[in-house]
Amino acid sequence: MNEDKKYMKMALRLAQFGVGLVEPNPAVGCVIVRDGKVIGKGYHKKFGEAHAEVNALHDCRVRGNNPEGATMYVTLEPCCHQGKTGPCTEAILAAKIGRLFVAMSDPSEHNDGRGIRQLRAAGLDVEVGLCEHYSRLLNAAFVKYARTHRPYVIVKWAQSLDGKLAWKPETGNRWISNAQSRKDAHKMRRASQAILTGVNTILADDPALTPRPPKGKVPLRVVADSKLRIPLGRRFMNTRRFPSMIFSTEEGVVGQDKKIDKILAKGVDLTVVPTINERCGLRTVLTELARREIHQVLVEAGPTLISSLLEEGLVDAVRIYIAPMILGGQGHVPISDAMAAVTQCKTLKDMEIKTFGQDVCICGEIHALDSFSV
């Protein structure tokens, strides 16, 4: 069993190379082994291209190895339907794989155990559940959307040691986190189908909300703006090649017909949602994004939107970048203001601490992964 775990963890590490390139599909890795030797490996490299199993079988043959009778380790149930690529179950059976370990079943409607049943019915020895938790963690957004049809929400922020989210404008400084942390944050942007912020962040920082460099599918940029205060000259309004959307309220759009016409003329979608506590109803915002098949939402915002999402129980995970500096009087926007508005304790699960140069990143899930199966 220890050997089997070793190869499945190898497949999980391979799967991580696809993060940011395959979404909204899951990141999947595959390893083929014979007599204690890896004879082929692969991962899902890009949305719409060959799946991990097919790539591993191809690698096996390129190396001059015959996969017949070998053991395959794959991090997600092989697909059994015709999509952008052919069924992986057919490729596995055609290769005459001898034994198959699957980390977890595919929860999506078009699979949901059918691939495993098909392989077993054909006589293949299939074991399911090896390193399942790690596979679920890797594809948490895919799992949640498949089971609940609601997006997985990650809240991300960068702060100083004394909890400040920004430098004061007069300092002339812009970044708190370092270049390595920002590179990781852009990887998260590429892995998300939507990036959500509040209008206060647009007014204060004028962010473009674009992944750099752009790779794979382009995320939808979303602004919650209950009073429709966004200036037409902001970068968000003038980056046409990235899809953009504003959520406002009935009170916010009244009497702003000319501005609305100009917003729509810029190719920006505008959707009206109910007013909750004088702000956009966030549950409706997420429901609307789910209707557009948004699996993962990355929130990059200030204390107001962060605290509202946390208080309403809409956050699934957090990513907190902490820079080794005390801003003191040169900093402002304390994160404590947001946390003070959250009435219930939030305990992180599956917490991981990463380092990016001198920065520390705390990663953790707020909702247990098992809750997505309900």
Coordinates of C-alpha atoms in Angstrom, one line a residue:
M1 CA 0.0 0.0 0.0
N2 CA 2.9 2.4 0.7
E3 CA 4.1 1.9 -2.8
D4 CA 0.7 2.5 -4.2
K5 CA 0.4 5.8 -2.2
K6 CA 3.8 6.8 -3.5
Y7 CA 2.7 6.5 -7.1
M8 CA -0.7 8.2 -6.5
K9 CA 1.0 11.1 -4.8
M10 CA 3.3 11.3 -7.9
A11 CA 0.2 11.5 -10.0
L12 CA -1.2 14.3 -7.8
R13 CA 2.0 16.3 -8.2
L14 CA 1.7 15.9 -11.9
A15 CA -1.9 17.1 -11.8
Q16 CA -0.9 20.4 -10.2
F17 CA 0.9 21.4 -13.4
G18 CA -2.5 21.8 -15.0
V19 CA -3.8 24.2 -12.5
G20 CA -4.6 27.5 -14.2
L21 CA -4.7 25.9 -17.7
V22 CA -7.5 23.3 -17.6
E23 CA -10.3 25.0 -15.7
P24 CA -13.2 24.6 -15.5
N25 CA -12.2 21.0 -16.1
P26 CA -10.4 19.3 -13.2
A27 CA -6.7 19.0 -12.8
V28 CA -5.8 15.3 -13.3
G29 CA -2.5 13.3 -13.2
C30 CA -1.7 9.8 -14.2
V31 CA 1.2 7.4 -13.7
I32 CA 1.7 3.9 -15.2
V33 CA 3.9 1.4 -13.3
R34 CA 5.2 -2.1 -14.0
D35 CA 7.4 -4.1 -11.6
G36 CA 8.1 -1.0 -9.4
K37 CA 9.2 1.1 -12.4
V38 CA 7.3 4.1 -13.9
I39 CA 6.9 3.4 -17.6
G40 CA 4.6 6.3 -18.4
K41 CA 3.2 9.5 -16.9
G42 CA 1.0 12.4 -18.0
Y43 CA -1.4 15.1 -16.9
H44 CA -4.2 17.1 -18.3
K45 CA -2.3 20.1 -19.8
K46 CA -4.9 22.4 -21.3
F47 CA -8.6 22.8 -21.5
G48 CA -10.0 20.9 -24.5
E49 CA -6.9 18.8 -25.0
A50 CA -6.0 15.2 -24.2
H51 CA -6.7 13.9 -20.7
A52 CA -4.1 12.7 -18.3
E53 CA -4.7 8.9 -19.0
V54 CA -4.3 9.4 -22.8
N55 CA -1.1 11.5 -22.3
A56 CA 0.3 8.9 -19.9
L57 CA -0.4 6.1 -22.4
H58 CA 1.2 8.1 -25.1
D59 CA 4.3 8.8 -23.0
C60 CA 4.5 5.0 -22.2
R61 CA 4.6 4.2 -25.9
V62 CA 7.1 7.0 -26.8
R63 CA 9.4 5.5 -24.2
G64 CA 9.1 2.2 -26.0
N65 CA 7.1 0.5 -23.3
N66 CA 4.0 -1.6 -23.7
P67 CA 1.3 -0.7 -21.1
E68 CA -0.4 -4.1 -21.3
G69 CA -0.8 -5.6 -17.9
A70 CA 0.7 -2.6 -16.1
T71 CA -0.9 -0.7 -13.2
M72 CA -2.3 2.8 -13.7
Y73 CA -2.7 5.4 -11.0
V74 CA -5.1 8.3 -11.9
T75 CA -6.3 11.1 -9.6
L76 CA -9.9 11.2 -10.9
E77 CA -12.3 8.6 -12.4
P78 CA -11.6 8.2 -16.1
C79 CA -14.3 9.8 -18.3
C80 CA -16.7 7.5 -20.2
H81 CA -18.3 10.0 -22.5
Q82 CA -17.5 11.7 -25.7
G83 CA -16.7 15.4 -25.1
K84 CA -13.9 17.5 -26.6
T85 CA -11.9 14.3 -26.4
G86 CA -12.8 10.6 -26.6
P87 CA -13.6 8.4 -23.6
C88 CA -10.6 7.6 -21.5
T89 CA -12.2 4.3 -20.4
E90 CA -12.0 3.1 -24.0
A91 CA -8.3 4.1 -24.2
I92 CA -7.5 2.2 -21.0
L93 CA -9.3 -0.9 -22.1
A94 CA -7.7 -0.8 -25.5
A95 CA -4.3 -0.5 -23.8
K96 CA -5.1 -3.7 -21.8
I97 CA -4.1 -2.1 -18.4
G98 CA -3.9 -4.8 -15.8
R99 CA -5.0 -2.9 -12.7
L100 CA -6.3 0.6 -12.0
F101 CA -6.2 2.8 -8.9
V102 CA -8.5 5.8 -8.9
A103 CA -8.2 8.5 -6.2
M104 CA -11.8 9.6 -6.4
S105 CA -14.9 9.2 -8.5
D106 CA -15.9 12.0 -10.8
P107 CA -18.9 13.8 -9.2
S108 CA -20.1 15.4 -12.4
E109 CA -23.5 14.4 -13.9
H110 CA -22.0 12.9 -17.1
N111 CA -19.8 10.5 -15.1
D112 CA -20.6 10.0 -11.4
G113 CA -19.3 6.4 -11.2
R114 CA -20.2 5.3 -14.7
G115 CA -16.6 5.2 -15.9
I116 CA -15.6 3.0 -12.9
R117 CA -18.6 0.6 -13.5
Q118 CA -17.8 0.4 -17.2
L119 CA -14.2 -0.6 -16.5
R120 CA -15.2 -3.2 -13.9
A121 CA -17.8 -4.6 -16.1
A122 CA -15.1 -5.2 -18.7
G123 CA -13.1 -7.2 -16.2
L124 CA -10.6 -4.6 -15.0
D125 CA -9.5 -4.6 -11.4
V126 CA -10.4 -1.1 -10.2
E127 CA -9.7 0.3 -6.6
V128 CA -11.1 3.6 -5.6
G129 CA -10.3 6.0 -2.7
L130 CA -6.5 6.0 -2.6
C131 CA -5.4 9.5 -1.5
E132 CA -9.0 10.7 -2.1
H133 CA -8.9 13.6 0.2
Y134 CA -5.9 15.1 -1.6
S135 CA -7.6 14.8 -4.9
R136 CA -10.8 16.5 -3.6
L137 CA -8.7 19.3 -2.2
L138 CA -6.9 19.8 -5.5
N139 CA -10.2 20.0 -7.4
A140 CA -12.4 21.6 -4.6
A141 CA -14.0 24.0 -7.0
F142 CA -14.9 21.3 -9.6
V143 CA -16.3 19.1 -6.8
K144 CA -18.4 21.8 -5.2
Y145 CA -19.9 23.0 -8.5
A146 CA -20.7 19.4 -9.6
R147 CA -22.5 18.6 -6.3
T148 CA -24.2 22.0 -5.5
H149 CA -24.1 24.0 -8.8
R150 CA -22.7 26.9 -6.7
P151 CA -19.3 28.4 -7.3
Y152 CA -16.3 27.8 -5.0
V153 CA -15.3 31.2 -3.4
I154 CA -11.7 32.0 -2.5
V155 CA -11.0 35.2 -0.7
K156 CA -7.4 36.5 -1.1
W157 CA -5.6 39.4 0.4
A158 CA -2.1 40.7 1.1
Q159 CA -1.3 42.3 4.4
S160 CA 1.6 43.6 6.6
L161 CA 2.5 42.1 9.9
D162 CA 0.4 44.8 11.6
G163 CA -2.6 43.9 9.5
K164 CA -2.7 46.8 7.0
L165 CA -3.9 46.0 3.5
A166 CA -2.4 49.1 1.8
W167 CA 0.2 51.8 2.0
K168 CA -1.1 55.3 2.4
P169 CA -1.3 57.0 -1.1
E170 CA 1.1 59.7 -0.1
T171 CA 3.9 57.2 0.4
G172 CA 4.0 56.5 -3.3
N173 CA 4.2 52.7 -2.6
R174 CA 1.8 50.3 -4.2
W175 CA 2.6 46.7 -3.3
I176 CA 2.7 45.0 0.1
S177 CA 3.4 41.5 -1.2
N178 CA 6.6 40.7 -3.2
A179 CA 6.9 39.7 -6.8
Q180 CA 6.8 36.0 -6.1
S181 CA 3.6 36.3 -4.1
R182 CA 2.0 38.3 -6.9
K183 CA 3.0 35.7 -9.4
D184 CA 1.3 33.0 -7.3
A185 CA -1.8 35.3 -7.1
H186 CA -1.9 35.6 -10.9
K187 CA -1.8 31.8 -11.1
M188 CA -5.0 31.8 -8.9
R189 CA -6.6 34.3 -11.3
R190 CA -5.9 32.0 -14.2
A191 CA -7.4 29.1 -12.3
S192 CA -10.6 31.0 -11.6
Q193 CA -13.5 31.7 -14.0
A194 CA -14.4 35.0 -12.3
I195 CA -12.5 37.6 -10.3
L196 CA -14.8 39.6 -8.0
T197 CA -14.1 43.0 -6.3
G198 CA -16.1 45.9 -4.9
V199 CA -16.4 49.3 -6.3
N200 CA -14.4 50.8 -3.4
T201 CA -11.4 48.9 -4.6
I202 CA -11.9 50.2 -8.2
L203 CA -12.1 53.7 -6.9
A204 CA -9.0 53.4 -4.6
D205 CA -6.7 51.2 -6.7
D206 CA -8.0 51.2 -10.3
P207 CA -7.0 47.5 -10.8
A208 CA -7.2 45.8 -14.2
L209 CA -8.2 42.5 -12.6
T210 CA -6.5 40.6 -15.4
P211 CA -4.2 37.5 -15.1
R212 CA -0.6 38.2 -16.2
P213 CA 0.5 36.7 -18.3
P214 CA -2.8 35.6 -19.7
K215 CA -2.9 31.8 -20.4
G216 CA -5.8 29.5 -21.0
K217 CA -9.4 30.7 -20.7
V218 CA -9.9 34.4 -19.7
P219 CA -11.7 35.0 -16.4
L220 CA -14.8 37.1 -16.1
R221 CA -14.1 40.4 -14.2
V222 CA -16.9 41.3 -11.8
V223 CA -17.6 44.4 -9.8
A224 CA -20.2 44.7 -7.0
D225 CA -21.4 48.3 -7.3
S226 CA -24.7 48.9 -5.5
K227 CA -24.9 52.6 -6.4
L228 CA -23.3 52.4 -9.8
R229 CA -20.5 54.7 -8.8
I230 CA -17.8 53.3 -11.1
P231 CA -16.2 56.0 -13.3
L232 CA -16.2 55.3 -17.0
G233 CA -12.5 56.0 -17.3
R234 CA -11.3 53.2 -15.0
R235 CA -9.1 50.4 -16.5
F236 CA -11.8 47.9 -15.7
M237 CA -14.1 49.7 -18.1
N238 CA -11.6 50.0 -20.9
T239 CA -10.0 46.5 -21.2
R240 CA -12.3 45.1 -23.9
R241 CA -10.6 41.8 -24.5
F242 CA -11.4 40.7 -21.0
P243 CA -15.1 40.0 -20.3
S244 CA -16.5 42.3 -17.7
M245 CA -19.7 42.5 -15.5
I246 CA -21.1 44.9 -13.0
F247 CA -23.7 44.0 -10.4
S248 CA -25.8 46.9 -9.2
T249 CA -29.2 47.4 -7.5
E250 CA -32.5 48.9 -8.5
E251 CA -31.8 52.0 -6.4
G252 CA -28.4 52.2 -8.0
V253 CA -29.5 52.3 -11.6
V254 CA -32.5 54.7 -11.2
G255 CA -31.9 57.9 -13.1
Q256 CA -28.6 56.7 -14.7
D257 CA -29.9 55.8 -18.1
K258 CA -27.1 57.7 -20.0
K259 CA -24.4 56.1 -17.9
I260 CA -25.9 52.7 -18.3
D261 CA -25.9 53.1 -22.1
K262 CA -22.2 54.1 -22.0
I263 CA -21.4 51.1 -19.8
L264 CA -23.1 48.7 -22.2
A265 CA -21.5 50.4 -25.2
K266 CA -18.1 49.5 -23.7
G267 CA -19.1 45.8 -23.8
V268 CA -19.6 45.6 -20.0
D269 CA -22.6 43.5 -18.8
L270 CA -24.8 45.1 -16.2
T271 CA -27.1 42.9 -14.0
V272 CA -29.5 44.2 -11.3
V273 CA -29.7 42.2 -8.0
P274 CA -31.7 42.7 -4.8
T275 CA -30.4 45.2 -2.2
I276 CA -29.3 43.5 1.1
N277 CA -28.1 45.8 3.9
E278 CA -27.7 48.7 1.4
R279 CA -25.4 46.5 -0.7
C280 CA -25.7 44.0 -3.6
G281 CA -27.2 40.8 -2.5
L282 CA -24.2 38.6 -2.6
R283 CA -26.0 35.2 -2.7
T284 CA -27.8 36.4 -5.8
V285 CA -24.5 37.6 -7.3
L286 CA -23.0 34.1 -6.8
T287 CA -26.2 32.4 -8.1
E288 CA -26.0 34.5 -11.3
L289 CA -22.3 33.6 -11.7
A290 CA -23.2 29.9 -11.2
R291 CA -25.8 30.3 -14.0
R292 CA -23.0 31.3 -16.3
E293 CA -21.1 28.1 -15.3
I294 CA -18.6 29.9 -13.1
H295 CA -17.0 27.1 -11.0
Q296 CA -14.5 29.2 -9.0
V297 CA -14.6 32.9 -7.9
L298 CA -11.5 34.6 -6.7
V299 CA -12.3 37.6 -4.5
E300 CA -9.8 40.4 -4.4
A301 CA -11.4 43.2 -2.4
G302 CA -11.3 45.5 0.6
P303 CA -12.7 44.9 4.1
T304 CA -16.3 45.7 3.3
L305 CA -16.8 43.0 0.7
I306 CA -14.5 40.5 2.5
S307 CA -16.5 40.9 5.8
S308 CA -19.9 40.6 4.1
L309 CA -18.9 37.3 2.3
L310 CA -17.5 35.9 5.5
E311 CA -20.5 36.9 7.6
E312 CA -22.9 35.4 5.1
G313 CA -21.0 32.1 5.1
L314 CA -20.2 32.4 1.4
V315 CA -16.4 31.9 1.6
D316 CA -15.0 28.4 1.0
A317 CA -11.3 29.2 1.3
V318 CA -8.8 32.0 2.1
R319 CA -5.4 32.8 0.8
I320 CA -3.6 35.4 3.0
Y321 CA -0.2 36.7 1.9
I322 CA 1.7 38.2 4.8
A323 CA 4.7 40.5 4.1
P324 CA 7.5 40.8 6.8
M325 CA 6.9 44.5 7.4
I326 CA 5.2 46.7 9.9
L327 CA 3.7 49.7 8.1
G328 CA 2.6 51.6 11.2
G329 CA 1.4 55.1 10.3
Q330 CA 2.4 54.6 6.7
G331 CA -0.3 52.0 6.2
H332 CA -4.1 52.0 6.2
V333 CA -7.1 49.9 5.5
P334 CA -6.7 47.5 8.5
I335 CA -8.0 44.0 8.0
S336 CA -9.2 44.1 11.6
D337 CA -12.1 46.4 10.5
A338 CA -13.4 43.6 8.3
M339 CA -12.9 40.9 10.9
A340 CA -14.7 42.9 13.5
A341 CA -17.9 42.7 11.5
V342 CA -17.8 38.8 11.4
T343 CA -19.9 37.5 14.3
Q344 CA -19.0 33.8 14.0
C345 CA -15.6 32.2 14.5
K346 CA -14.1 30.8 11.2
T347 CA -11.7 27.9 11.7
L348 CA -9.4 27.0 8.8
K349 CA -9.3 23.3 7.7
D350 CA -6.6 21.6 5.7
M351 CA -4.4 24.6 6.4
E352 CA -1.1 24.9 4.5
I353 CA 1.7 27.5 5.0
K354 CA 3.7 28.4 1.9
T355 CA 6.6 30.8 1.5
F356 CA 7.3 33.1 -1.4
G357 CA 10.7 34.6 -0.8
Q358 CA 10.3 36.4 2.5
D359 CA 6.5 36.4 2.3
V360 CA 4.3 33.8 4.0
C361 CA 1.0 32.6 2.6
I362 CA -1.6 31.0 4.8
C363 CA -4.0 28.8 2.8
G364 CA -7.0 27.1 4.3
E365 CA -10.5 25.8 3.7
I366 CA -13.4 27.2 5.7
H367 CA -16.0 24.6 4.6
A368 CA -15.2 20.9 5.1
L369 CA -14.8 19.3 1.7
D370 CA -17.3 16.6 2.6
S371 CA -20.0 19.3 2.8
F372 CA -19.8 19.6 -1.0
S373 CA -21.2 16.0 -1.4
V374 CA -24.5 16.9 0.1

